[in-house]
Amino acid sequence: MIGTDLLGIEDLERSDLERILETAQHMQEVGTRQIKKVPTLRGRTIVNLFFEPSTRTRTSFEIAGKRLSADVVNFSTSNSSLKKSEGILDTAKTIDAMDPDAVIVRHGVAGVPRQIADVLDAPVINAGDGWHEHPTQALLDLLTVLEKKGRVDGLTVTIVGDVLHSRVARSNVYGFLKMGAEVRLAAPPTMIPPAVESLGVKAGSSLREALDGADVVMVLRIQQERLAGAFIPSIREYAATFGLDRAKLRYAKDDAIVMHPGPVNRGVELAHDLADHRPGVILDQVRNGVAVRMAVLYLLAGRRSPEREG
Amino acid sequence: MILDDRAIRRTLMRIAHEVVEANADLAGLYLVAIPNGGVPLARQIARNLHEIADVNVVIGILDTTLYRDDLISNAERPPLRRTEMPSAVDDHAVVLVDDVASTRRTIRAAMDALMDFGRPKSVQVMALVDRGHRELPISLDYVGKNIPTHAEDHVILRGVARGGLDGPLEVVVVSAGGEDPT
C-alpha cells in the first residue's frame, strides 16, 4: 500500500482500494465467529485522537481495534489539555512519544491529519477532516456495494445532498470513480461545489435526472446549520425536493440500493421506510465499517515510515 | 520435482488408510484445511475416506494468517485467505491438513485459531511433505513424504488453483537463488 498512512482516497490507486477491500472481506468473516477476536495486533496500542465529537466512527474504530486484540485509547478534546491551549501538533507529538502503533485523527479543519502524519512516526488514519475526506467511510460504502451488487465497475452511483460540505461525498466520488463506476451528484445549486464536474462526475439539481437508472443511491445528511447560512430556504422544502422516499426512488433501477452514512434525519433527507427496510442498507454499512477499519488497521498498524526508522 | 500428481494421489490414499486405522469414530472426523495448499489435499482425503469407509467427513478451511507470530515488522502484510468453517468443531476429532510442514509455526497458529472456534475432542496433524527444520515441539500424525532440504530452499505444492478446482498437482523444491514459481 502506498506509504504508511491513510489520509484520503485521492492519493490511492485502484489496486490499493482493491487490496483494502479484499482484506476487509476476510475481516467480515471474523465478525461472524462466536469469538470475534484474533490476536493479530495483540499488545499494540491504537489511539483515537478525535478533535471533533463522534460516537459512531470512534466506536467503530474502537471495536475494530479490539477485535484485532489491540489496546485502544480514546483521546477526545472535551477532556484534554487542548482546553489548556496545547496546540494540535504538541498534542500529537506527546502521544507519539508514547509509541502508539496507529493514531486515528478526526478534526474540523482539512489537512490536519496530514500535518500530524508529517510529524509522527506512527501511521495516521484520517477519520474525517473538515469538508475534505473521510476515507474509511468511502471504503465501507464501496465494500457494501460490492457485497450487494458483486462489483462496482459499470454501476451508476447517485449521491444526493449537501455535497459541498460533505467529506463523505468527496471521498466516495474519488473511490467510486477509481473503481469504475459512473458517479452523479444531485443537490440544490448552492450545495454543488464549483467546477465539481472536473472530477469526472455529472452534477445537477434535478433529482429525477440524477436518479434515472441509478444502481446505488447515496443520501447525505442535511444539517440544520445550513439554514442559517442560507444554503436552503427551509428543511421542509429540502425534504420535498430532495428527500428520498419510495416514490422518488422509482426513477432509479428496480434493484437499486439506498445508502446513508448516518445518522439519518428521518423524514428529511430519507423517509423512515427506506431507513428501516430494504432497499436501504444502512445497518450493513455500519457492520462493514468495522470490517473495513479492521482491514486498514491490519495493513497499517505498527509500520513505521522508513525515513524515520531509528 | 519431488512428487508428481500420480505420486501425490497414491500418497493421499495411503494416508487415508492410516486415518481409518487410527480413528475408531470416522463419521465424527472434521478435516480442517490450511489454505491454499491444504484445500485440495483435504478434499482428496475426504473423497478417499468416502471410497474406503463410506463416510462423509466435514471439511473446513481455516486461514492462519491473522494468528501468525511474524506479522508486525515493516514488511508488507501478507494477504488474507478464505476461512470457511461450516460447523462447530466442538466434540469433533479435527485433522489439520497442510501441504508442507517445516518450522511447525503454521501448525501452532492453526491450533490457536482452531481453539478460538471451539473445543475439539482431539487434534491430529497431516502434511503432504515434511521438509524438516522444526522449530517448535509439534509432531505430525500423518506425513506423505520426508524431504531433507536446506533452510533457504522452498518446497512448494504447485497446481493449486485459486478457484478451488483441483488440477494436476506436483511438489517441487526450489533452491535458494532459484526462481520462486509462486
Short mmCIF file of C-alpha atoms in Angstrom, two decimals:
data_model
loop_
_atom_site.label_atom_id
_atom_site.label_comp_id
_atom_site.label_asym_id
_atom_site.label_seq_id
_atom_site.Cartn_x
_atom_site.Cartn_y
_atom_site.Cartn_z
CA MET A 1 0.00 0.00 0.00
CA ILE A 2 1.24 3.48 -0.67
CA GLY A 3 3.04 4.92 2.33
CA THR A 4 2.20 4.15 5.90
CA ASP A 5 -0.76 6.49 6.41
CA LEU A 6 -4.33 6.58 5.15
CA LEU A 7 -5.13 10.24 4.62
CA GLY A 8 -7.52 10.17 1.71
CA ILE A 9 -8.88 8.21 -1.22
CA GLU A 10 -7.48 10.77 -3.67
CA ASP A 11 -3.91 9.52 -3.03
CA LEU A 12 -4.74 5.85 -3.56
CA GLU A 13 -4.55 3.74 -6.68
CA ARG A 14 -7.33 1.38 -7.65
CA SER A 15 -5.08 -1.54 -6.69
CA ASP A 16 -4.73 -0.10 -3.17
CA LEU A 17 -8.50 0.14 -2.85
CA GLU A 18 -8.88 -3.42 -4.09
CA ARG A 19 -6.33 -4.66 -1.60
CA ILE A 20 -8.08 -2.98 1.32
CA LEU A 21 -11.49 -4.22 0.17
CA GLU A 22 -10.27 -7.78 -0.29
CA THR A 23 -8.74 -7.70 3.18
CA ALA A 24 -11.99 -6.26 4.55
CA GLN A 25 -13.97 -9.14 3.04
CA HIS A 26 -11.92 -11.53 5.13
CA MET A 27 -12.43 -9.36 8.17
CA GLN A 28 -16.19 -9.61 7.55
CA GLU A 29 -15.86 -13.34 8.21
CA VAL A 30 -14.19 -12.70 11.57
CA GLY A 31 -17.32 -10.77 12.53
CA THR A 32 -19.41 -13.92 12.03
CA ARG A 33 -17.45 -16.01 14.53
CA GLN A 34 -18.51 -16.69 18.08
CA ILE A 35 -15.20 -15.32 19.30
CA LYS A 36 -14.88 -12.13 17.27
CA LYS A 37 -11.27 -11.62 18.17
CA VAL A 38 -7.98 -12.53 16.56
CA PRO A 39 -4.56 -11.99 18.18
CA THR A 40 -3.04 -10.11 15.24
CA LEU A 41 -2.43 -6.76 16.96
CA ARG A 42 -2.10 -8.07 20.48
CA GLY A 43 -0.17 -5.67 22.67
CA ARG A 44 -0.33 -2.92 20.07
CA THR A 45 -1.64 0.50 21.04
CA ILE A 46 -4.11 2.38 18.91
CA VAL A 47 -5.04 5.96 19.79
CA ASN A 48 -8.27 7.60 18.69
CA LEU A 49 -7.35 11.30 18.53
CA PHE A 50 -10.68 13.00 17.92
CA PHE A 51 -10.71 16.77 17.93
CA GLU A 52 -14.34 16.69 16.72
CA PRO A 53 -17.05 14.76 18.52
CA SER A 54 -18.08 11.45 17.05
CA THR A 55 -19.57 8.42 18.71
CA ARG A 56 -20.24 6.23 15.69
CA THR A 57 -16.91 6.44 13.90
CA ARG A 58 -14.92 6.36 17.09
CA THR A 59 -16.81 3.34 18.37
CA SER A 60 -16.37 1.61 15.05
CA PHE A 61 -12.59 2.12 15.17
CA GLU A 62 -12.55 1.02 18.79
CA ILE A 63 -14.37 -2.22 18.04
CA ALA A 64 -12.15 -2.80 15.03
CA GLY A 65 -9.01 -2.39 17.11
CA LYS A 66 -10.32 -4.58 19.91
CA ARG A 67 -11.29 -7.36 17.50
CA LEU A 68 -7.65 -7.38 16.48
CA SER A 69 -6.69 -7.60 20.20
CA ALA A 70 -5.12 -4.14 20.25
CA ASP A 71 -5.33 -1.77 23.21
CA VAL A 72 -7.46 1.17 22.11
CA VAL A 73 -7.17 4.52 23.84
CA ASN A 74 -9.67 7.33 23.24
CA PHE A 75 -8.43 10.87 23.39
CA SER A 76 -11.13 13.43 22.77
CA THR A 77 -10.95 17.15 23.21
CA SER A 78 -13.60 17.55 25.85
CA ASN A 79 -11.31 16.08 28.47
CA SER A 80 -7.96 17.10 27.11
CA SER A 81 -5.23 19.57 27.51
CA LEU A 82 -6.41 21.28 24.35
CA LYS A 83 -8.63 23.24 26.62
CA LYS A 84 -5.40 24.47 28.14
CA SER A 85 -4.35 25.65 24.67
CA GLU A 86 -1.81 22.97 23.91
CA GLY A 87 -1.51 23.10 20.14
CA ILE A 88 -2.58 20.24 17.89
CA LEU A 89 0.94 19.28 16.93
CA ASP A 90 2.16 19.31 20.51
CA THR A 91 -0.71 17.05 21.48
CA ALA A 92 0.12 14.71 18.63
CA LYS A 93 3.81 14.65 19.47
CA THR A 94 3.06 13.94 23.11
CA ILE A 95 1.01 10.94 22.09
CA ASP A 96 3.66 9.83 19.62
CA ALA A 97 6.23 9.81 22.40
CA MET A 98 4.19 7.01 23.98
CA ASP A 99 4.81 4.86 20.90
CA PRO A 100 1.37 4.16 19.52
CA ASP A 101 1.11 1.71 16.62
CA ALA A 102 -1.58 3.76 14.91
CA VAL A 103 -3.20 7.14 15.50
CA ILE A 104 -6.67 7.83 14.16
CA VAL A 105 -7.40 11.52 13.71
CA ARG A 106 -10.64 13.42 13.21
CA HIS A 107 -10.59 17.22 13.03
CA GLY A 108 -12.87 20.00 11.84
CA VAL A 109 -10.14 21.56 9.70
CA ALA A 110 -8.99 19.99 6.44
CA GLY A 111 -5.38 18.96 6.27
CA VAL A 112 -4.78 18.44 9.98
CA PRO A 113 -4.33 14.65 9.68
CA ARG A 114 -1.66 15.22 7.06
CA GLN A 115 0.12 17.76 9.24
CA ILE A 116 0.04 15.29 12.10
CA ALA A 117 1.27 12.47 9.85
CA ASP A 118 4.24 14.61 8.86
CA VAL A 119 5.48 14.84 12.41
CA LEU A 120 4.50 11.41 13.73
CA ASP A 121 6.38 8.15 13.41
CA ALA A 122 3.18 6.21 13.90
CA PRO A 123 0.82 5.57 10.97
CA VAL A 124 -2.03 8.09 10.82
CA ILE A 125 -5.53 7.26 9.68
CA ASN A 126 -7.86 10.11 8.71
CA ALA A 127 -11.28 9.67 10.31
CA GLY A 128 -12.59 12.85 8.73
CA ASP A 129 -11.01 16.25 8.24
CA GLY A 130 -13.24 19.26 7.68
CA TRP A 131 -15.04 19.04 4.36
CA HIS A 132 -12.09 17.26 2.79
CA GLU A 133 -12.01 13.46 3.09
CA HIS A 134 -13.35 10.55 5.15
CA PRO A 135 -11.57 7.63 3.53
CA THR A 136 -12.82 4.77 5.72
CA GLN A 137 -16.41 5.85 5.08
CA ALA A 138 -15.86 5.60 1.33
CA LEU A 139 -14.20 2.23 1.78
CA LEU A 140 -17.11 0.84 3.76
CA ASP A 141 -19.51 2.23 1.16
CA LEU A 142 -17.53 0.50 -1.59
CA LEU A 143 -17.50 -2.73 0.38
CA THR A 144 -21.27 -2.54 0.85
CA VAL A 145 -21.85 -2.03 -2.86
CA LEU A 146 -19.50 -4.93 -3.64
CA GLU A 147 -21.43 -7.08 -1.20
CA LYS A 148 -24.85 -6.18 -2.59
CA LYS A 149 -24.02 -5.85 -6.28
CA GLY A 150 -21.00 -8.11 -6.73
CA ARG A 151 -18.99 -5.36 -8.47
CA VAL A 152 -18.51 -1.61 -8.78
CA ASP A 153 -17.39 -1.37 -12.42
CA GLY A 154 -20.09 -0.03 -14.68
CA LEU A 155 -22.55 0.82 -11.92
CA THR A 156 -24.27 4.20 -11.71
CA VAL A 157 -23.95 5.79 -8.29
CA THR A 158 -26.02 8.87 -7.44
CA ILE A 159 -25.08 10.97 -4.42
CA VAL A 160 -27.84 13.23 -3.14
CA GLY A 161 -27.49 16.09 -0.71
CA ASP A 162 -25.14 18.68 0.66
CA VAL A 163 -22.15 17.70 -1.44
CA LEU A 164 -20.38 20.99 -0.86
CA HIS A 165 -19.93 20.41 2.87
CA SER A 166 -19.54 16.64 2.69
CA ARG A 167 -16.24 14.85 3.12
CA VAL A 168 -18.20 11.61 2.73
CA ALA A 169 -19.26 12.73 -0.76
CA ARG A 170 -15.76 13.76 -1.75
CA SER A 171 -14.13 10.50 -0.68
CA ASN A 172 -16.91 8.49 -2.31
CA VAL A 173 -16.56 10.40 -5.57
CA TYR A 174 -12.86 9.54 -5.69
CA GLY A 175 -13.45 5.96 -4.59
CA PHE A 176 -16.31 5.05 -6.89
CA LEU A 177 -14.68 6.70 -9.91
CA LYS A 178 -11.42 4.84 -9.32
CA MET A 179 -13.31 1.57 -9.05
CA GLY A 180 -15.02 2.14 -12.41
CA ALA A 181 -18.46 3.48 -11.54
CA GLU A 182 -20.29 6.40 -13.10
CA VAL A 183 -20.99 9.00 -10.42
CA ARG A 184 -23.73 11.61 -10.41
CA LEU A 185 -24.45 14.34 -7.86
CA ALA A 186 -27.83 15.86 -7.11
CA ALA A 187 -28.09 18.88 -4.84
CA PRO A 188 -29.56 22.36 -4.60
CA PRO A 189 -27.43 24.70 -6.70
CA THR A 190 -26.00 26.31 -3.56
CA MET A 191 -24.61 22.97 -2.46
CA ILE A 192 -22.80 21.90 -5.60
CA PRO A 193 -19.10 22.73 -5.40
CA PRO A 194 -17.88 24.95 -8.23
CA ALA A 195 -16.13 23.07 -11.06
CA VAL A 196 -17.04 19.73 -9.50
CA GLU A 197 -17.51 18.20 -12.94
CA SER A 198 -13.76 18.43 -13.44
CA LEU A 199 -13.54 15.45 -11.07
CA GLY A 200 -15.34 13.36 -13.69
CA VAL A 201 -18.88 13.44 -12.29
CA LYS A 202 -22.17 14.82 -13.56
CA ALA A 203 -23.79 17.31 -11.23
CA GLY A 204 -27.21 18.92 -11.31
CA SER A 205 -30.24 19.96 -9.33
CA SER A 206 -32.77 17.64 -10.93
CA LEU A 207 -33.10 14.67 -8.61
CA ARG A 208 -35.15 12.83 -11.17
CA GLU A 209 -32.47 13.07 -13.84
CA ALA A 210 -29.74 12.09 -11.42
CA LEU A 211 -31.67 9.05 -10.22
CA ASP A 212 -32.57 7.80 -13.71
CA GLY A 213 -31.18 4.27 -13.97
CA ALA A 214 -29.09 4.51 -10.80
CA ASP A 215 -27.89 1.28 -9.19
CA VAL A 216 -26.86 2.93 -5.93
CA VAL A 217 -28.42 5.97 -4.29
CA MET A 218 -26.31 7.50 -1.57
CA VAL A 219 -28.14 10.04 0.58
CA LEU A 220 -26.24 12.63 2.61
CA ARG A 221 -27.32 14.19 5.88
CA ILE A 222 -28.69 17.72 5.74
CA GLN A 223 -27.56 19.84 8.63
CA GLN A 224 -29.65 22.47 10.41
CA GLU A 225 -26.75 24.93 10.26
CA ARG A 226 -27.18 25.19 6.50
CA LEU A 227 -30.46 27.01 7.05
CA ALA A 228 -28.73 29.76 8.93
CA GLY A 229 -26.15 30.02 6.16
CA ALA A 230 -28.96 30.49 3.62
CA PHE A 231 -27.98 27.44 1.59
CA ILE A 232 -31.54 26.15 1.56
CA PRO A 233 -34.79 28.06 2.18
CA SER A 234 -36.26 25.57 4.65
CA ILE A 235 -35.92 21.99 5.79
CA ARG A 236 -39.43 21.27 4.54
CA GLU A 237 -38.61 22.50 1.06
CA TYR A 238 -35.42 20.48 1.03
CA ALA A 239 -37.30 17.36 2.08
CA ALA A 240 -39.94 17.90 -0.62
CA THR A 241 -37.42 18.43 -3.42
CA PHE A 242 -34.50 16.22 -2.45
CA GLY A 243 -35.76 13.98 0.31
CA LEU A 244 -35.65 10.36 -0.87
CA ASP A 245 -38.75 8.23 -0.50
CA ARG A 246 -40.11 5.20 -2.37
CA ALA A 247 -41.93 7.40 -4.86
CA LYS A 248 -38.79 9.21 -5.95
CA LEU A 249 -36.78 6.01 -5.78
CA ARG A 250 -38.84 4.65 -8.68
CA TYR A 251 -36.74 6.74 -11.05
CA ALA A 252 -33.78 4.58 -10.15
CA LYS A 253 -33.38 0.94 -11.20
CA ASP A 254 -35.78 -1.56 -9.66
CA ASP A 255 -32.99 -3.23 -7.74
CA ALA A 256 -31.23 -0.04 -6.65
CA ILE A 257 -29.89 0.07 -3.11
CA VAL A 258 -30.11 3.05 -0.79
CA MET A 259 -27.22 4.12 1.43
CA HIS A 260 -26.69 6.78 4.10
CA PRO A 261 -23.60 7.44 6.23
CA GLY A 262 -25.74 8.15 9.29
CA PRO A 263 -27.14 9.47 11.47
CA VAL A 264 -30.36 9.85 9.50
CA ASN A 265 -32.68 12.85 9.76
CA ARG A 266 -35.78 10.72 9.39
CA GLY A 267 -38.38 12.25 7.14
CA VAL A 268 -35.99 14.91 5.88
CA GLU A 269 -33.35 13.55 3.54
CA LEU A 270 -34.58 9.98 3.87
CA ALA A 271 -38.03 8.53 4.50
CA HIS A 272 -38.47 6.37 7.60
CA ASP A 273 -39.41 3.46 5.43
CA LEU A 274 -36.14 3.48 3.49
CA ALA A 275 -34.09 3.99 6.65
CA ASP A 276 -35.54 0.83 8.19
CA HIS A 277 -36.26 -1.53 5.31
CA ARG A 278 -34.80 -2.82 2.07
CA PRO A 279 -33.53 -1.50 -0.24
CA GLY A 280 -31.94 0.65 2.48
CA VAL A 281 -28.68 -0.96 3.61
CA ILE A 282 -27.64 1.39 6.40
CA LEU A 283 -27.03 -1.26 9.03
CA ASP A 284 -24.97 -3.29 6.54
CA GLN A 285 -22.85 -0.18 6.07
CA VAL A 286 -22.28 0.05 9.81
CA ARG A 287 -21.28 -3.62 10.01
CA ASN A 288 -18.95 -3.22 7.06
CA GLY A 289 -17.43 -0.17 8.72
CA VAL A 290 -15.93 -2.40 11.39
CA ALA A 291 -14.59 -4.83 8.78
CA VAL A 292 -13.03 -2.03 6.72
CA ARG A 293 -11.41 -0.45 9.75
CA MET A 294 -10.04 -3.82 10.82
CA ALA A 295 -8.57 -4.17 7.35
CA VAL A 296 -6.94 -0.75 7.46
CA LEU A 297 -5.51 -1.39 10.92
CA TYR A 298 -4.23 -4.80 9.84
CA LEU A 299 -2.45 -3.27 6.85
CA LEU A 300 -1.01 -0.23 8.62
CA ALA A 301 -0.65 -0.63 12.36
CA GLY A 302 2.88 -0.99 13.66
CA ARG A 303 4.58 0.10 10.47
CA ARG A 304 6.97 2.98 10.63
CA SER A 305 7.89 5.36 7.84
CA PRO A 306 11.24 4.13 6.50
CA GLU A 307 12.96 7.53 6.72
CA ARG A 308 12.15 7.85 10.37
CA GLU A 309 13.14 4.35 11.47
CA GLY A 310 15.55 4.80 14.36
CA MET B 1 10.19 -32.12 -8.94
CA ILE B 2 9.72 -34.40 -5.98
CA LEU B 3 6.18 -35.72 -6.29
CA ASP B 4 4.06 -35.76 -9.42
CA ASP B 5 0.28 -35.87 -9.48
CA ARG B 6 0.09 -39.70 -9.50
CA ALA B 7 2.54 -39.99 -6.63
CA ILE B 8 0.55 -37.45 -4.64
CA ARG B 9 -2.68 -39.36 -5.24
CA ARG B 10 -1.11 -42.67 -4.15
CA THR B 11 0.28 -40.97 -1.06
CA LEU B 12 -3.09 -39.46 -0.16
CA MET B 13 -4.74 -42.85 -0.49
CA ARG B 14 -2.17 -44.37 1.83
CA ILE B 15 -2.71 -41.56 4.35
CA ALA B 16 -6.47 -42.07 4.16
CA HIS B 17 -5.95 -45.71 5.14
CA GLU B 18 -3.79 -44.56 8.06
CA VAL B 19 -6.57 -42.21 9.16
CA VAL B 20 -9.06 -45.07 9.07
CA GLU B 21 -6.70 -47.22 11.11
CA ALA B 22 -6.17 -44.52 13.77
CA ASN B 23 -9.75 -43.32 14.19
CA ALA B 24 -12.49 -45.57 15.50
CA ASP B 25 -15.12 -42.87 15.01
CA LEU B 26 -14.65 -41.86 11.39
CA ALA B 27 -18.00 -40.15 10.99
CA GLY B 28 -17.03 -37.61 13.64
CA LEU B 29 -13.88 -36.50 11.83
CA TYR B 30 -13.53 -32.87 10.82
CA LEU B 31 -10.84 -32.10 8.24
CA VAL B 32 -9.58 -28.54 8.59
CA ALA B 33 -7.53 -27.43 5.60
CA ILE B 34 -4.90 -24.72 5.88
CA PRO B 35 -5.16 -22.68 2.68
CA ASN B 36 -4.07 -22.64 -0.02
CA GLY B 37 -2.27 -25.96 -0.39
CA GLY B 38 -4.21 -27.85 2.27
CA VAL B 39 -7.52 -27.37 0.49
CA PRO B 40 -7.22 -29.75 -2.48
CA LEU B 41 -5.44 -32.24 -0.24
CA ALA B 42 -8.24 -32.24 2.33
CA ARG B 43 -10.81 -32.68 -0.42
CA GLN B 44 -8.97 -35.66 -1.82
CA ILE B 45 -8.59 -37.24 1.62
CA ALA B 46 -12.34 -36.80 2.13
CA ARG B 47 -13.06 -38.47 -1.21
CA ASN B 48 -10.70 -41.31 -0.28
CA LEU B 49 -12.38 -41.79 3.08
CA HIS B 50 -15.72 -41.98 1.35
CA GLU B 51 -14.37 -44.58 -1.06
CA ILE B 52 -12.64 -46.70 1.60
CA ALA B 53 -15.04 -46.44 4.51
CA ASP B 54 -18.24 -44.95 3.11
CA VAL B 55 -18.15 -41.91 5.41
CA ASN B 56 -18.76 -38.23 4.64
CA VAL B 57 -16.49 -36.13 6.79
CA VAL B 58 -16.89 -32.39 7.32
CA ILE B 59 -14.33 -30.17 5.57
CA GLY B 60 -13.48 -26.69 6.79
CA ILE B 61 -10.94 -24.11 5.66
CA LEU B 62 -9.03 -22.12 8.27
CA ASP B 63 -6.68 -19.32 7.31
CA THR B 64 -3.91 -18.86 9.87
CA THR B 65 -2.54 -15.51 8.66
CA LEU B 66 -4.11 -13.46 11.48
CA TYR B 67 -2.53 -15.83 14.02
CA ARG B 68 1.00 -15.71 12.68
CA ASP B 69 3.83 -14.81 15.05
CA ASP B 70 5.81 -12.83 12.47
CA LEU B 71 3.38 -10.16 11.28
CA ILE B 72 4.49 -7.00 12.98
CA SER B 73 7.52 -5.86 11.10
CA ASN B 74 7.91 -3.31 8.39
CA ALA B 75 7.35 -5.82 5.64
CA GLU B 76 4.12 -5.80 3.70
CA ARG B 77 1.32 -7.60 5.48
CA PRO B 78 0.56 -10.92 3.79
CA PRO B 79 -2.78 -11.25 2.02
CA LEU B 80 -5.57 -12.93 3.92
CA ARG B 81 -7.13 -16.14 2.68
CA ARG B 82 -10.58 -17.62 2.91
CA THR B 83 -11.88 -19.11 6.15
CA GLU B 84 -14.99 -21.26 5.96
CA MET B 85 -15.88 -23.38 8.94
CA PRO B 86 -19.28 -24.88 8.11
CA SER B 87 -19.96 -26.19 11.60
CA ALA B 88 -18.68 -26.07 15.15
CA VAL B 89 -15.55 -28.04 15.98
CA ASP B 90 -16.78 -28.95 19.46
CA ASP B 91 -16.58 -32.68 20.18
CA HIS B 92 -15.08 -33.47 16.79
CA ALA B 93 -11.72 -35.09 16.15
CA VAL B 94 -10.05 -32.47 13.99
CA VAL B 95 -7.39 -33.30 11.42
CA LEU B 96 -5.41 -30.25 10.31
CA VAL B 97 -4.31 -30.62 6.72
CA ASP B 98 -1.35 -28.69 5.32
CA ASP B 99 0.77 -29.14 2.22
CA VAL B 100 4.30 -28.52 3.52
CA ALA B 101 5.34 -28.61 7.18
CA SER B 102 8.63 -27.13 8.27
CA THR B 103 9.11 -24.96 11.36
CA ARG B 104 5.71 -26.01 12.76
CA ARG B 105 4.80 -22.33 13.30
CA THR B 106 1.90 -22.58 10.86
CA ILE B 107 0.55 -25.59 12.73
CA ARG B 108 0.91 -23.73 16.02
CA ALA B 109 -1.04 -20.80 14.54
CA ALA B 110 -3.66 -23.19 13.18
CA MET B 111 -4.19 -24.75 16.60
CA ASP B 112 -4.61 -21.34 18.23
CA ALA B 113 -7.12 -20.36 15.57
CA LEU B 114 -8.92 -23.68 15.98
CA MET B 115 -9.25 -23.20 19.74
CA ASP B 116 -10.99 -19.89 19.16
CA PHE B 117 -13.60 -21.77 17.14
CA GLY B 118 -14.45 -24.17 19.94
CA ARG B 119 -13.18 -27.19 21.78
CA PRO B 120 -12.27 -30.09 19.52
CA LYS B 121 -12.18 -33.54 21.08
CA SER B 122 -8.70 -34.03 19.69
CA VAL B 123 -6.38 -32.54 17.08
CA GLN B 124 -4.26 -34.52 14.62
CA VAL B 125 -1.97 -33.06 12.00
CA MET B 126 -1.38 -34.19 8.44
CA ALA B 127 1.16 -32.78 6.00
CA LEU B 128 1.91 -33.97 2.49
CA VAL B 129 5.57 -33.07 2.91
CA ASP B 130 7.77 -32.66 5.98
CA ARG B 131 10.84 -30.73 4.91
CA GLY B 132 12.45 -30.56 8.33
CA HIS B 133 13.85 -27.54 10.23
CA ARG B 134 11.38 -27.96 13.03
CA GLU B 135 11.41 -25.02 15.47
CA LEU B 136 8.52 -25.91 17.76
CA PRO B 137 7.85 -29.21 19.53
CA ILE B 138 4.98 -30.35 17.32
CA SER B 139 4.97 -33.73 15.61
CA LEU B 140 2.93 -34.85 12.64
CA ASP B 141 0.43 -37.70 12.86
CA TYR B 142 0.40 -38.34 9.10
CA VAL B 143 3.21 -37.49 6.67
CA GLY B 144 3.24 -38.05 2.94
CA LYS B 145 6.95 -37.80 2.40
CA ASN B 146 10.00 -36.61 4.31
CA ILE B 147 12.24 -34.42 2.19
CA PRO B 148 15.51 -33.16 3.64
CA THR B 149 16.17 -29.60 2.46
CA HIS B 150 18.43 -26.65 3.08
CA ALA B 151 16.86 -23.96 5.23
CA GLU B 152 16.92 -21.46 2.34
CA ASP B 153 15.13 -23.81 -0.08
CA HIS B 154 11.41 -23.55 -0.77
CA VAL B 155 9.18 -26.57 -1.14
CA ILE B 156 6.01 -25.76 -3.00
CA LEU B 157 2.82 -27.56 -3.91
CA ARG B 158 2.11 -26.40 -7.43
CA GLY B 159 -1.15 -26.54 -9.31
CA VAL B 160 -3.44 -25.27 -6.58
CA ALA B 161 -5.96 -23.14 -8.41
CA ARG B 162 -7.40 -20.17 -6.53
CA GLY B 163 -10.86 -21.11 -7.66
CA GLY B 164 -10.55 -24.36 -5.76
CA LEU B 165 -10.80 -26.61 -8.78
CA ASP B 166 -8.29 -29.41 -8.45
CA GLY B 167 -5.97 -29.51 -11.39
CA PRO B 168 -2.92 -31.79 -11.50
CA LEU B 169 -0.67 -31.17 -8.52
CA GLU B 170 3.05 -31.52 -8.08
CA VAL B 171 5.57 -30.84 -5.33
CA VAL B 172 8.73 -29.03 -6.31
CA VAL B 173 11.83 -27.92 -4.46
CA VAL B 174 13.15 -24.51 -5.41
CA SER B 175 16.72 -24.00 -4.29
CA ALA B 176 17.79 -20.67 -2.82
CA GLY B 177 18.77 -18.44 -5.69
CA GLY B 178 16.39 -20.26 -7.99
CA GLU B 179 13.23 -18.67 -9.27
CA ASP B 180 10.26 -18.93 -6.93
CA PRO B 181 7.40 -20.15 -9.16
CA THR B 182 4.73 -18.60 -6.95
#
